[in-house]
Tab-separated table of C-alpha atoms and ligand atoms in Angstrom:
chain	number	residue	atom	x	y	z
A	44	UNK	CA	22.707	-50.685	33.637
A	45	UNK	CA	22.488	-52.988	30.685
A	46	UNK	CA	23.018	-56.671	31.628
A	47	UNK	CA	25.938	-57.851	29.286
A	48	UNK	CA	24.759	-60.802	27.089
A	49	UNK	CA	26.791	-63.497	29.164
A	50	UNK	CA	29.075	-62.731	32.326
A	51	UNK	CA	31.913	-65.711	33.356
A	52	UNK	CA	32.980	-65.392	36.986
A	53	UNK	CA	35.889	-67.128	38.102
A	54	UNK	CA	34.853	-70.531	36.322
A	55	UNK	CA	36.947	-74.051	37.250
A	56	UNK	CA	35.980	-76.801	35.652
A	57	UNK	CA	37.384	-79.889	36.744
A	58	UNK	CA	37.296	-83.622	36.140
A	59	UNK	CA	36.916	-85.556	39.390
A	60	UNK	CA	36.705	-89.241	40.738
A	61	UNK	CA	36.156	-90.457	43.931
A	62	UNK	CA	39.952	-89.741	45.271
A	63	UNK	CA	40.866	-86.638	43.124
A	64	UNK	CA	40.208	-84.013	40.655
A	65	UNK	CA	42.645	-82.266	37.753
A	66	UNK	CA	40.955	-78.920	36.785
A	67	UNK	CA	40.586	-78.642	32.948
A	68	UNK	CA	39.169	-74.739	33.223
A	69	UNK	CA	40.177	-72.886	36.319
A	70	UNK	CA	39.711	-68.690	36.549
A	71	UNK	CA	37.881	-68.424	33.364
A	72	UNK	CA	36.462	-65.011	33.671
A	73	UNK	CA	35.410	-62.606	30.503
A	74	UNK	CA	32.128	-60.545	29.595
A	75	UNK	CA	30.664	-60.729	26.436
A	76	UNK	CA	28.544	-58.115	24.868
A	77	UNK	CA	25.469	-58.803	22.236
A	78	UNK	CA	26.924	-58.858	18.567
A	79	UNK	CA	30.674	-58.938	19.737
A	80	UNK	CA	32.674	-61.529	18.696
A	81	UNK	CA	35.117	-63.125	21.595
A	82	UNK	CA	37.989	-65.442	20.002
A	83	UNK	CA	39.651	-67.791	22.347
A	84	UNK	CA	42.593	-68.845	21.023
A	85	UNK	CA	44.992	-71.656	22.210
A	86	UNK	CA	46.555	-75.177	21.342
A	87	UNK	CA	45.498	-78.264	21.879
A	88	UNK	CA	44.542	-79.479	25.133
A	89	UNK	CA	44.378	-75.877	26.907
A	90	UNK	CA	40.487	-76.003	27.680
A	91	UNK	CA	39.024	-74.424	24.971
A	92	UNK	CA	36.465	-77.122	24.343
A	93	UNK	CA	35.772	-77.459	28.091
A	94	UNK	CA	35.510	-73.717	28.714
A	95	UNK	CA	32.893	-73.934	25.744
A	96	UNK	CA	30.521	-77.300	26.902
A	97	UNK	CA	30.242	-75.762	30.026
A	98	UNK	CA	28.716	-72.701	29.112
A	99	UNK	CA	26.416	-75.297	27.367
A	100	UNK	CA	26.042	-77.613	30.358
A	101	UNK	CA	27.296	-80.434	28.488
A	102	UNK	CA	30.262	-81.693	29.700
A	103	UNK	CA	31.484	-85.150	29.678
A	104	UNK	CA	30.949	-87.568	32.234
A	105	UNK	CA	32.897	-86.699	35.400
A	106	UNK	CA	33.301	-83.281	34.410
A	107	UNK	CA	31.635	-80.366	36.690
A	108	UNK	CA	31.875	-76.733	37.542
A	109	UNK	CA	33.625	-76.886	40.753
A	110	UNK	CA	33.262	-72.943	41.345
A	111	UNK	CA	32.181	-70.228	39.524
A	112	UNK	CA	29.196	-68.427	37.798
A	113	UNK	CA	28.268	-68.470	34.182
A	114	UNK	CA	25.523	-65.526	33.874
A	115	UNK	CA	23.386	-65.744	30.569
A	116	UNK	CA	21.693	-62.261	30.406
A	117	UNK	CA	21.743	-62.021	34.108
A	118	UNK	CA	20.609	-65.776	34.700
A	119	UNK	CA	23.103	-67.804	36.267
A	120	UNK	CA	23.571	-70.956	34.141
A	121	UNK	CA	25.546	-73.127	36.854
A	122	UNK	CA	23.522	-75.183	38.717
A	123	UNK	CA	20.347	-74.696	36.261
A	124	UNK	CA	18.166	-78.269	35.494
A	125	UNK	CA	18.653	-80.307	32.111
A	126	UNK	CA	15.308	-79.318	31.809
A	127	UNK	CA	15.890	-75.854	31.986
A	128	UNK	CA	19.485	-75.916	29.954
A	129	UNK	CA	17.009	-77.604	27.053
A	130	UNK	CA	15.066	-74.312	26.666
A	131	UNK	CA	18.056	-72.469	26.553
A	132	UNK	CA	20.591	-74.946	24.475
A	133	UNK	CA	19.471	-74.314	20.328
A	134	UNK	CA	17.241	-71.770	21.152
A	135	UNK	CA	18.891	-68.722	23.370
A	136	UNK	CA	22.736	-69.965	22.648
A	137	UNK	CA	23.878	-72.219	19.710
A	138	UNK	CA	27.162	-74.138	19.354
A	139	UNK	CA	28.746	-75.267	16.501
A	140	UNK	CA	30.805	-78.408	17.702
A	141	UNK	CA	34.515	-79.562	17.221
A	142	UNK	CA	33.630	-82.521	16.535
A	143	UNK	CA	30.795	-82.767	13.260
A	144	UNK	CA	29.308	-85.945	14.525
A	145	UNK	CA	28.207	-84.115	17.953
A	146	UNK	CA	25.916	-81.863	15.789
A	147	UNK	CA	25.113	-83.610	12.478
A	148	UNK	CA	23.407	-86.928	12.859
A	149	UNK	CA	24.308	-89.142	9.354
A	150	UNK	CA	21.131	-91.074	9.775
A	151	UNK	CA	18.620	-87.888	8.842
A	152	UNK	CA	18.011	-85.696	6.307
A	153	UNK	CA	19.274	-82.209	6.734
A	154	UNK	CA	15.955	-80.974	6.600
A	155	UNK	CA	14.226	-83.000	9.254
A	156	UNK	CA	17.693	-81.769	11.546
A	157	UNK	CA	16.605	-78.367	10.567
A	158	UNK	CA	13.166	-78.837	11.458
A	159	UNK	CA	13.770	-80.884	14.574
A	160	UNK	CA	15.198	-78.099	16.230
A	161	UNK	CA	12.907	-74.806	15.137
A	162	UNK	CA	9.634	-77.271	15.699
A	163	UNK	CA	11.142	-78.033	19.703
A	164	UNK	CA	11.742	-74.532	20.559
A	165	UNK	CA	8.931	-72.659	18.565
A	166	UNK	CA	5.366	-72.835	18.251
A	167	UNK	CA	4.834	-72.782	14.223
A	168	UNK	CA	3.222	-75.072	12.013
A	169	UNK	CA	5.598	-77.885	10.078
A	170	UNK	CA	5.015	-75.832	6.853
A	171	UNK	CA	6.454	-72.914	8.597
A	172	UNK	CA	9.359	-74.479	9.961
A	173	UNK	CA	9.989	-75.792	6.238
A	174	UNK	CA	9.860	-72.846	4.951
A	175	UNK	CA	11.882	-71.388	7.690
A	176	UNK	CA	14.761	-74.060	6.918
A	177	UNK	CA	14.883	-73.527	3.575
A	178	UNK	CA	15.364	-69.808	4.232
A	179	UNK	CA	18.558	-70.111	6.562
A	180	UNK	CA	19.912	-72.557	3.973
A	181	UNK	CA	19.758	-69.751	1.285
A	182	UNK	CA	20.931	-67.204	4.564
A	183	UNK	CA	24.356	-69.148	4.795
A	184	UNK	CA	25.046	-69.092	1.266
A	185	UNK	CA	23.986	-72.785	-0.200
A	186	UNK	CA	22.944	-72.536	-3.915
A	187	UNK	CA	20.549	-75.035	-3.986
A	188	UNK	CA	18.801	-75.501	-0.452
A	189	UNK	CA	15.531	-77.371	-1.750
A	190	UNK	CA	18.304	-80.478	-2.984
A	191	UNK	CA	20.352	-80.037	0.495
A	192	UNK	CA	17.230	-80.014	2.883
A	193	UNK	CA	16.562	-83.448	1.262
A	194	UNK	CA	20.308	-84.886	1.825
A	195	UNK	CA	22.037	-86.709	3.966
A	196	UNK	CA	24.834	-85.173	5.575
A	197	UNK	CA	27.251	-87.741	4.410
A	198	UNK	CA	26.540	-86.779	0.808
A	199	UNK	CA	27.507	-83.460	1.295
A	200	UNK	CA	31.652	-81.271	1.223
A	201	UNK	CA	32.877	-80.425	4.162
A	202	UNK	CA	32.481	-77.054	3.657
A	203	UNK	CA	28.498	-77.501	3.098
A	204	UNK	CA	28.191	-79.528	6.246
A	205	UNK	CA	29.889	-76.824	7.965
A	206	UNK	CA	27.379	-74.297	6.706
A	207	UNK	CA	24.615	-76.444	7.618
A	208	UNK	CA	25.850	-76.388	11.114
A	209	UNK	CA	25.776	-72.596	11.189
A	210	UNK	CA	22.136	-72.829	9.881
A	211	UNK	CA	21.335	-75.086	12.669
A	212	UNK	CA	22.757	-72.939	14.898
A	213	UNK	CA	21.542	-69.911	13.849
A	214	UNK	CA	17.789	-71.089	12.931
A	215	UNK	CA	16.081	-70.717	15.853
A	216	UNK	CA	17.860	-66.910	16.050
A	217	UNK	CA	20.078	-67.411	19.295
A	218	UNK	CA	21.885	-64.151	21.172
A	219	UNK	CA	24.627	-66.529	21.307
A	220	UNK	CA	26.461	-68.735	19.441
A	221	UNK	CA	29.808	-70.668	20.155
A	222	UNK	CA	31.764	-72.320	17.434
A	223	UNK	CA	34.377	-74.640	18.222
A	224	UNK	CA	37.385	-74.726	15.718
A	225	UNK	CA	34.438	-73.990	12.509
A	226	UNK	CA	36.917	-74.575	10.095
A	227	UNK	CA	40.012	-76.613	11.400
A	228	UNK	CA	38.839	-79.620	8.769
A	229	UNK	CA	38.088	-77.175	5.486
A	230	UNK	CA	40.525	-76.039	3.041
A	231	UNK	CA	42.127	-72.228	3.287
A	232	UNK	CA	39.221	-70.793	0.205
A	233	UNK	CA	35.817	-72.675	2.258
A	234	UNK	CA	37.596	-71.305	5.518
A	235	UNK	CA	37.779	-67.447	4.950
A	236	UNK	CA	33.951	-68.388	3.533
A	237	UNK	CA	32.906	-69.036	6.578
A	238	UNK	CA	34.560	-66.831	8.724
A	239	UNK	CA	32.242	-64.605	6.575
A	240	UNK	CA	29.384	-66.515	7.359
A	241	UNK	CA	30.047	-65.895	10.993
A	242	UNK	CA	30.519	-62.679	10.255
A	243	UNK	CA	27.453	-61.700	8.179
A	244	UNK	CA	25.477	-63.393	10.620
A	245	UNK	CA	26.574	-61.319	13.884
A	246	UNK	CA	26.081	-57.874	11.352
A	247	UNK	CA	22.448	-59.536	10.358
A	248	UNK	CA	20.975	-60.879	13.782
A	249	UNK	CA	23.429	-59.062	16.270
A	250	UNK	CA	24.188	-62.391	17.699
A	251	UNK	CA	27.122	-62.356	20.348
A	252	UNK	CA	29.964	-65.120	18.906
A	253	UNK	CA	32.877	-67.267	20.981
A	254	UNK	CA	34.743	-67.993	18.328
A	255	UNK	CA	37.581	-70.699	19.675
A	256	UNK	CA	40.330	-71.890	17.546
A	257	UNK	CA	44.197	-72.698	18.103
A	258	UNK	CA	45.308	-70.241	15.369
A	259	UNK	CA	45.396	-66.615	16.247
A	260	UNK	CA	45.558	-66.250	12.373
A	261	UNK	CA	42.092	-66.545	12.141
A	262	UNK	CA	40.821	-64.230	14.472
A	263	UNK	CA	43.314	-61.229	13.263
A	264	UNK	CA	40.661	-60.056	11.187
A	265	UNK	CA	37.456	-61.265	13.188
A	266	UNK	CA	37.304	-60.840	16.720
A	267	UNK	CA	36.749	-57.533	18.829
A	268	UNK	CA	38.274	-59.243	21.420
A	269	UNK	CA	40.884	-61.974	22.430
A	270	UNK	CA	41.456	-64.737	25.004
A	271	UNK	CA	44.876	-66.297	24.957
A	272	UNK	CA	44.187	-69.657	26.785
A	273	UNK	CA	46.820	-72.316	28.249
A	274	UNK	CA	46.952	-75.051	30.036
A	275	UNK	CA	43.140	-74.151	30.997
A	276	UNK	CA	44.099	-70.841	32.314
A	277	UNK	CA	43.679	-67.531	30.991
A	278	UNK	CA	47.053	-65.612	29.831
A	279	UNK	CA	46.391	-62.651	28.179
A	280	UNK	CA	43.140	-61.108	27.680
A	281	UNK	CA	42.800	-57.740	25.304
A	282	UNK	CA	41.000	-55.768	22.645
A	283	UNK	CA	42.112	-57.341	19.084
A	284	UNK	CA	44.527	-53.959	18.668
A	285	UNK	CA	45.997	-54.110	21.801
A	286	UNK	CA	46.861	-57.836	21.261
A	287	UNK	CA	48.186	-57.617	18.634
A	288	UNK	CA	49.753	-54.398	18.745
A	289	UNK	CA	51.498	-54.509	22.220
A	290	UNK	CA	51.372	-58.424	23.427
A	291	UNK	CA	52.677	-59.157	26.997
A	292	UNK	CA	52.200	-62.205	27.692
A	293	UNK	CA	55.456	-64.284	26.419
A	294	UNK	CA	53.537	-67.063	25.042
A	295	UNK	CA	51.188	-64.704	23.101
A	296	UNK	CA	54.350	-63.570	21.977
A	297	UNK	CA	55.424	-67.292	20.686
A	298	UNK	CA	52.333	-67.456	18.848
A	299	UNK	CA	52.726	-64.455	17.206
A	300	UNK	CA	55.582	-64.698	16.164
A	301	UNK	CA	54.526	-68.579	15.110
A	302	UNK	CA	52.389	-66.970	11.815
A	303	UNK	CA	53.840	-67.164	8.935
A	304	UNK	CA	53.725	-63.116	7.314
A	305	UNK	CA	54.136	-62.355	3.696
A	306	UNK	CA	57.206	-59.344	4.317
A	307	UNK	CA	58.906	-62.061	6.195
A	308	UNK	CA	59.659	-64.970	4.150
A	309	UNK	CA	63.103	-65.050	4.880
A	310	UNK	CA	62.768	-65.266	8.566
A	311	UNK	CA	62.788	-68.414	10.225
A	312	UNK	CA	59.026	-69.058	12.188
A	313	UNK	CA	59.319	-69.219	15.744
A	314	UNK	CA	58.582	-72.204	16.970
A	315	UNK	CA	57.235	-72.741	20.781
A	316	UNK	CA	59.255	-76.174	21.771
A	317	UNK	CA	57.045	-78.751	23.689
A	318	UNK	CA	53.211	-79.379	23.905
A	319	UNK	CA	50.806	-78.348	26.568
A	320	UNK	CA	51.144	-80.505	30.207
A	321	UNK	CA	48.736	-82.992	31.107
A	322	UNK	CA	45.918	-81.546	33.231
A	323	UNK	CA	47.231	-84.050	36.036
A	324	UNK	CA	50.699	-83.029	35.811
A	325	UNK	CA	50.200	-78.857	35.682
A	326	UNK	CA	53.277	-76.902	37.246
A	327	UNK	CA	52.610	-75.501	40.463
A	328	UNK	CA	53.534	-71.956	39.441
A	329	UNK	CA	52.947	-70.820	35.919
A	330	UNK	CA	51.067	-73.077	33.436
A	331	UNK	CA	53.349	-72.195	31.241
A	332	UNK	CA	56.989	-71.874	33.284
A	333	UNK	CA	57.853	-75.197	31.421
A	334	UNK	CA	58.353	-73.634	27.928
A	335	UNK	CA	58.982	-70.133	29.102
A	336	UNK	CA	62.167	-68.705	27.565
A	337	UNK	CA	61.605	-65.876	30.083
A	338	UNK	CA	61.054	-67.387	33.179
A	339	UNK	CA	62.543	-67.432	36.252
A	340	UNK	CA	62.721	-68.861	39.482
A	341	UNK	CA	59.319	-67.466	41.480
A	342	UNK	CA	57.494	-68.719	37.911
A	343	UNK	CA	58.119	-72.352	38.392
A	344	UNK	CA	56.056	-71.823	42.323
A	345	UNK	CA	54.183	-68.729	42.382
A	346	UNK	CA	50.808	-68.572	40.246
A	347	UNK	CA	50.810	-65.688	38.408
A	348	UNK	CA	47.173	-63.699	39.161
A	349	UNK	CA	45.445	-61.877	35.674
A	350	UNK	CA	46.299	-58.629	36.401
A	351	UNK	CA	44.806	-55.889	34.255
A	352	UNK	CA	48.290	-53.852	32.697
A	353	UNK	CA	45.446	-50.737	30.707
A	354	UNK	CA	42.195	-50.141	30.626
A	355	UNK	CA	40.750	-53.432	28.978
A	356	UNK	CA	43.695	-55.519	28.963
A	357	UNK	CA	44.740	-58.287	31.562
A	358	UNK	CA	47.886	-60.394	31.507
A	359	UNK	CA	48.636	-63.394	33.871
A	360	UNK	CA	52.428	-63.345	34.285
A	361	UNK	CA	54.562	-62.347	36.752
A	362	UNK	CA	56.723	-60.077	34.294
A	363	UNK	CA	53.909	-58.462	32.564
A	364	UNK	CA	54.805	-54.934	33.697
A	365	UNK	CA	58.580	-54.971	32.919
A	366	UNK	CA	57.345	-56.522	29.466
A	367	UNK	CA	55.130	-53.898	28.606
A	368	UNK	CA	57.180	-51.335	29.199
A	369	UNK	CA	59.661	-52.840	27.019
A	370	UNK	CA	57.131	-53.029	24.985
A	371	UNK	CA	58.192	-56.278	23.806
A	372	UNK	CA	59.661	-59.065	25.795
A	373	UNK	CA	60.758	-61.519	22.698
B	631	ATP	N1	36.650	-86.760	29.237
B	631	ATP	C1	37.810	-86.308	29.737
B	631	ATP	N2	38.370	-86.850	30.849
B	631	ATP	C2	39.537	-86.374	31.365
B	631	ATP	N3	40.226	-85.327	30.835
B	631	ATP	C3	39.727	-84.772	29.736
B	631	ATP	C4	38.499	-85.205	29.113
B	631	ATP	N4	38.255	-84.430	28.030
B	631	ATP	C5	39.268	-83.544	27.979
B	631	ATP	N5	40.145	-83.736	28.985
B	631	ATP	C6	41.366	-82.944	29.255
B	631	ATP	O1	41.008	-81.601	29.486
B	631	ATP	C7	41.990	-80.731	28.946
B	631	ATP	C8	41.350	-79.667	28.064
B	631	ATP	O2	40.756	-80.302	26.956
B	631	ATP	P1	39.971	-79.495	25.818
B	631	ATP	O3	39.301	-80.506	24.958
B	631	ATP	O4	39.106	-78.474	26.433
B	631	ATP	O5	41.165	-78.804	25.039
B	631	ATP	P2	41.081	-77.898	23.716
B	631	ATP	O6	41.763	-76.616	24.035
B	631	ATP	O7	39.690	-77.842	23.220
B	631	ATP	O8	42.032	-78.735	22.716
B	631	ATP	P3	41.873	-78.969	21.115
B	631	ATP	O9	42.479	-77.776	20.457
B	631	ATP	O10	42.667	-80.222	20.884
B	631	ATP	O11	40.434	-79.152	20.803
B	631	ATP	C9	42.988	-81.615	28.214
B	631	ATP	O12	44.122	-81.789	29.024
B	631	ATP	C10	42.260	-82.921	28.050
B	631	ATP	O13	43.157	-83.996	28.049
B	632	MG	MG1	38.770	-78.457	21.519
């Protein structure tokens, strides 16, 4: 059988000092296939990030994988050398970071960036890698690549920084590229440019994408498949139809019902009160009993497993099958 491009078992990620640890990530478990593109979608401070750096092996100090296997085309990633991770990292899987500052350095040209990274991971001539630069420049859409390999990324939009990340990322051809929040910073016009990007780029090079933001807006018309994250556990995980279609998780529900739609001006948006918990200070049952308007007693002490409800789609909540029979639980 066909390995899948990169198989996550069971995955906690936790942050630990000598007298405790508060799990960031815990259960993260998905499949990803080569040119499919995964969202993960969730709001701030539900492990999105972490999920992401440690597929990477980069996570901050005092962050580790407790438990759990990360399988890159039936390697297992946890455990593997820096030295090792280096041959993969920029070459086999890419990331375009949350933060610009982790990938752009404002100290070097675009170009030598460009260059750094084809001429540590592939045997070609300088000339070649030039040439090879200049080529993904044009590839992600920038007009004039000859006057942006010789800039600074300060003196560049947002927009064109962010497309010089995805040429980073994509220049030495990875199966796999993650891309944290692309276009949170970047106005609605230089946003649905990129998702294109991302896009054209899986369609061109069949590269397998985790594309993570906190707005399921963005993936509606992108991913083949959706992760519905909280509180660094996985709630609801389905095909983009089903999701959307027949959500049955309630908090998938919030954030559905959270985007604004042009037939419903007139409706007030729903609006999920509260903000995620602190990883040290995560209810024992459900991550997500404290904002629940459909939770009930065993929710606030019983953790809910991720149950698959049909063929391809898995819901963490103790209600899920009353709710999808309802077919809606809102
Ligand atoms: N260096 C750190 N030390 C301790 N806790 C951390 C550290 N970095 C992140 N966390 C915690 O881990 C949890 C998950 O953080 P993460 O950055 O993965 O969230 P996220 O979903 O990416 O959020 P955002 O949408 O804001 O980027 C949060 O509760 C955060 O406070
Ligand atoms: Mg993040």
């Amino acid at each position: 059988m066909k390995e899948p491009l990169l198989q996550v078992q069971d995955v906690r990620m936790v942050f630990r000092n000598k007298k405790q640890e508060f799990a960031a990530v815990d259960g993260l478990t998905f499949q990803l296939e080569q040119g499919e593109i995964l969202g993960i979608v969730g709001e701030s401070g539900s492990g999105k990030t972490m999920a992401s750096l440690s597929i990477m092996g980069l996570l901050p100090e005092q962050g580790v994988i407790a438990s759990g296997s990360i399988r890159y085309r039936g390697r297992e990633l946890v455990g593997l050398s820096d030295k090792e991770m280096c041959k993969i990292r920029g070459k086999e899987i890419s990331m375009i970071f949350q933060e610009p500052i982790m990938s752009l350095d404002q100290v070097f040209t675009v170009g030598s960036q460009l260059m750094e990274g084809i001429l540590a991971h592939e045997k070609v001539s300088k000339e070649e890698a030039k040439k090879r630069s200049l080529d993904m420049l044009r590839t992600v859409g920038i007009p004039s690549p000859e006057r942006v390999f010789a800039s600074y990324p300060f003196e560049l939009s947002g927009g064109m920084c962010q497309r010089v990340m995805i040429a980073i990322a994509l220049s030495c051809h990875p199966r796999l590229l993650i891309a944290d929040e692309p276009t949170t910073a970047l106005d609605v016009t230089v946003q649905a440019q990129i998702m294109d990007l991302l896009r054209q780029s899986r369609d061109q090079f069949d590269v397998g994408i985790i594309l993570i933001t906190h707005d399921l807006d963005v993936v509606k018309d992108m991913a083949d498949r959706i992760i519905v994250m909280y509180g660094g556990n996985m709630m609801e995980m389905a095909s983009r139809e089903q999701l959307f279609s027949h959500p049955c998780h309630s908090y998938t529900q919030g954030l559905l019902r959270s985007i604004p739609r042009l037939d419903a001006s007139e409706e007030r948006l729903f609006n999920i009160e509260g903000t995620v918990p602190d990883i040290r200070n995560m209810p024992a049952g459900c991550h997500f009993c404290t904002r629940c308007w459909n939770a009930q007693e065993r929710c606030h002490t019983e953790h809910p497993a991720l149950v698959e409800v049909e063929p391809g789609h898995f819901v963490a909540c103790h209600r899920a099958e009353e709710f999808r029979k309802e077919g809606t639980a809102v």
